[in-house]
Amino acid sequence: MVDTYKNILVAIDGSEKSEKAFIEAIATAKRNQAKLHILYVNEVSGNYFGDFAFVTTSLQEELDEVADKQMKEHQNLAIEKGLTDIKTYVLYGYPKTLIANFNESEEPIDLIVMGATGLNAVERALVGSTTSYVVNHAPCNVLVVK
């Protein structure tokens, strides 16, 4: 068991569970005087639509705006709650692998905080939940918030 966490990653997606996980991550970061790493994964990129570039460009711009808005809101809330050591990331691809194998920070992540379920019900039904994947594949502790 880890005595204190130094780098805490929280994955957000706008769902109710991820918002609860975010609040828990802030409290845990404050207790541990840890850096909070906030991750938003944009699941859509040009590769998913092939030849439909005109659709992709418009959709991608809209998704980028949503990601930027989410990041600003969450970073501001963390600051309001008293955190000062915060890093934000917007990545593109599959959330389960990007969260479980997160390597964007300079220091290794020693705790991942995430909601029990997220927004993507279709993926959860077809291939299993992102949370389940992260719990089974992450190299560090994972705190699942219900």
Tab-separated table of C-alpha atoms in Angstrom:
chain	number	residue	atom	x	y	z
A	1	MET	CA	0.000	0.000	0.000
A	2	VAL	CA	1.178	3.483	-0.839
A	3	ASP	CA	1.607	5.834	2.143
A	4	THR	CA	0.907	8.965	0.133
A	5	TYR	CA	0.045	9.599	-3.468
A	6	LYS	CA	2.106	12.162	-5.362
A	7	ASN	CA	0.448	12.103	-8.802
A	8	ILE	CA	-3.270	11.459	-9.131
A	9	LEU	CA	-4.949	11.020	-12.507
A	10	VAL	CA	-8.676	11.626	-12.803
A	11	ALA	CA	-10.515	10.779	-16.007
A	12	ILE	CA	-13.531	12.951	-16.803
A	13	ASP	CA	-16.180	12.524	-19.484
A	14	GLY	CA	-19.074	14.702	-18.339
A	15	SER	CA	-21.035	11.838	-16.786
A	16	GLU	CA	-22.467	12.014	-13.261
A	17	LYS	CA	-20.064	9.295	-12.062
A	18	SER	CA	-17.014	11.061	-13.464
A	19	GLU	CA	-18.077	14.279	-11.712
A	20	LYS	CA	-18.243	12.392	-8.406
A	21	ALA	CA	-14.835	10.877	-9.155
A	22	PHE	CA	-13.471	14.351	-9.876
A	23	ILE	CA	-14.625	15.669	-6.484
A	24	GLU	CA	-13.081	12.604	-4.794
A	25	ALA	CA	-9.830	13.138	-6.712
A	26	ILE	CA	-9.648	16.755	-5.532
A	27	ALA	CA	-10.141	15.687	-1.905
A	28	THR	CA	-7.545	12.917	-2.243
A	29	ALA	CA	-5.049	15.271	-3.874
A	30	LYS	CA	-5.527	17.813	-1.090
A	31	ARG	CA	-5.062	15.168	1.645
A	32	ASN	CA	-1.895	13.888	-0.015
A	33	GLN	CA	-0.578	17.269	-1.224
A	34	ALA	CA	-0.416	15.644	-4.648
A	35	LYS	CA	-0.458	16.944	-8.201
A	36	LEU	CA	-3.824	16.433	-9.882
A	37	HIS	CA	-3.711	15.319	-13.519
A	38	ILE	CA	-7.058	15.811	-15.280
A	39	LEU	CA	-7.637	13.737	-18.416
A	40	TYR	CA	-10.354	14.085	-21.033
A	41	VAL	CA	-10.312	11.591	-23.890
A	42	ASN	CA	-11.851	12.607	-27.192
A	43	GLU	CA	-12.969	9.318	-28.706
A	44	VAL	CA	-13.435	10.558	-32.267
A	45	SER	CA	-10.638	11.364	-34.686
A	46	GLY	CA	-10.371	11.550	-38.475
A	47	ASN	CA	-9.370	7.896	-38.634
A	48	TYR	CA	-12.857	6.729	-37.647
A	49	PHE	CA	-14.601	8.280	-40.642
A	50	GLY	CA	-12.270	7.400	-43.488
A	51	ASP	CA	-13.237	9.332	-46.619
A	52	PHE	CA	-15.816	11.517	-44.895
A	53	ALA	CA	-13.331	14.276	-44.079
A	54	PHE	CA	-15.932	17.054	-44.432
A	55	VAL	CA	-17.972	15.474	-41.609
A	56	THR	CA	-14.902	14.754	-39.547
A	57	THR	CA	-13.540	18.298	-39.620
A	58	SER	CA	-16.787	19.820	-38.363
A	59	LEU	CA	-17.367	17.085	-35.803
A	60	GLN	CA	-13.762	17.211	-34.611
A	61	GLU	CA	-13.953	20.977	-34.098
A	62	GLU	CA	-17.119	20.561	-32.042
A	63	LEU	CA	-15.560	17.801	-29.937
A	64	ASP	CA	-12.458	19.924	-29.384
A	65	GLU	CA	-14.643	22.763	-28.113
A	66	VAL	CA	-16.400	20.410	-25.679
A	67	ALA	CA	-13.041	19.106	-24.436
A	68	ASP	CA	-11.657	22.620	-23.943
A	69	LYS	CA	-14.777	23.699	-22.064
A	70	GLN	CA	-14.661	20.606	-19.833
A	71	MET	CA	-11.001	21.229	-19.026
A	72	LYS	CA	-11.465	24.887	-18.155
A	73	GLU	CA	-14.459	24.159	-15.917
A	74	HIS	CA	-12.718	21.332	-14.094
A	75	GLN	CA	-9.435	23.167	-13.697
A	76	ASN	CA	-11.276	26.213	-12.300
A	77	LEU	CA	-13.227	24.035	-9.860
A	78	ALA	CA	-10.026	22.385	-8.625
A	79	ILE	CA	-8.481	25.819	-8.089
A	80	GLU	CA	-11.610	26.992	-6.229
A	81	LYS	CA	-11.284	23.929	-3.964
A	82	GLY	CA	-7.729	24.931	-3.088
A	83	LEU	CA	-5.512	22.952	-5.455
A	84	THR	CA	-2.619	24.697	-7.140
A	85	ASP	CA	-0.653	21.813	-8.659
A	86	ILE	CA	-2.835	20.824	-11.626
A	87	LYS	CA	-2.046	19.525	-15.113
A	88	THR	CA	-4.644	18.964	-17.846
A	89	TYR	CA	-4.582	16.687	-20.879
A	90	VAL	CA	-6.876	16.164	-23.851
A	91	LEU	CA	-6.003	12.979	-25.706
A	92	TYR	CA	-7.539	11.310	-28.759
A	93	GLY	CA	-8.323	7.624	-29.058
A	94	TYR	CA	-9.730	4.828	-26.933
A	95	PRO	CA	-10.327	5.910	-23.317
A	96	LYS	CA	-9.684	2.524	-21.725
A	97	THR	CA	-6.168	2.151	-23.116
A	98	LEU	CA	-5.228	5.815	-22.773
A	99	ILE	CA	-6.249	5.873	-19.116
A	100	ALA	CA	-4.734	2.513	-18.170
A	101	ASN	CA	-1.466	3.235	-19.992
A	102	PHE	CA	-1.283	6.961	-19.257
A	103	ASN	CA	2.272	8.188	-19.779
A	104	GLU	CA	1.876	11.876	-20.578
A	105	SER	CA	3.055	13.172	-17.193
A	106	GLU	CA	6.677	13.732	-16.271
A	107	GLU	CA	6.265	11.707	-13.081
A	108	PRO	CA	4.565	8.314	-12.873
A	109	ILE	CA	0.912	8.279	-11.853
A	110	ASP	CA	0.395	6.405	-8.587
A	111	LEU	CA	-3.418	6.607	-8.364
A	112	ILE	CA	-6.143	6.719	-11.015
A	113	VAL	CA	-9.577	7.951	-9.914
A	114	MET	CA	-12.552	7.317	-12.159
A	115	GLY	CA	-16.283	6.818	-12.097
A	116	ALA	CA	-17.835	3.375	-12.040
A	117	THR	CA	-19.516	4.050	-15.378
A	118	GLY	CA	-19.157	6.682	-18.056
A	119	LEU	CA	-21.090	8.068	-20.990
A	120	ASN	CA	-20.378	5.428	-23.618
A	121	ALA	CA	-23.070	2.788	-23.054
A	122	VAL	CA	-22.609	1.211	-26.493
A	123	GLU	CA	-18.933	0.410	-25.907
A	124	ARG	CA	-19.727	-0.826	-22.399
A	125	ALA	CA	-22.341	-3.226	-23.792
A	126	LEU	CA	-20.174	-4.497	-26.644
A	127	VAL	CA	-16.675	-4.783	-25.227
A	128	GLY	CA	-16.865	-4.187	-21.476
A	129	SER	CA	-16.543	-1.084	-19.407
A	130	THR	CA	-13.643	1.305	-19.512
A	131	THR	CA	-13.436	1.163	-15.724
A	132	SER	CA	-13.155	-2.609	-15.709
A	133	TYR	CA	-10.362	-2.457	-18.265
A	134	VAL	CA	-8.437	0.189	-16.321
A	135	VAL	CA	-8.774	-1.714	-13.035
A	136	ASN	CA	-7.327	-4.817	-14.685
A	137	HIS	CA	-4.555	-3.166	-16.736
A	138	ALA	CA	-3.304	-0.073	-14.907
A	139	PRO	CA	0.129	-0.364	-13.255
A	140	CYS	CA	-1.012	1.627	-10.227
A	141	ASN	CA	-3.910	1.706	-7.767
A	142	VAL	CA	-7.336	2.583	-9.156
A	143	LEU	CA	-10.053	4.182	-7.059
A	144	VAL	CA	-13.512	3.564	-8.524
A	145	VAL	CA	-16.156	6.021	-7.372
A	146	LYS	CA	-19.820	4.991	-7.465
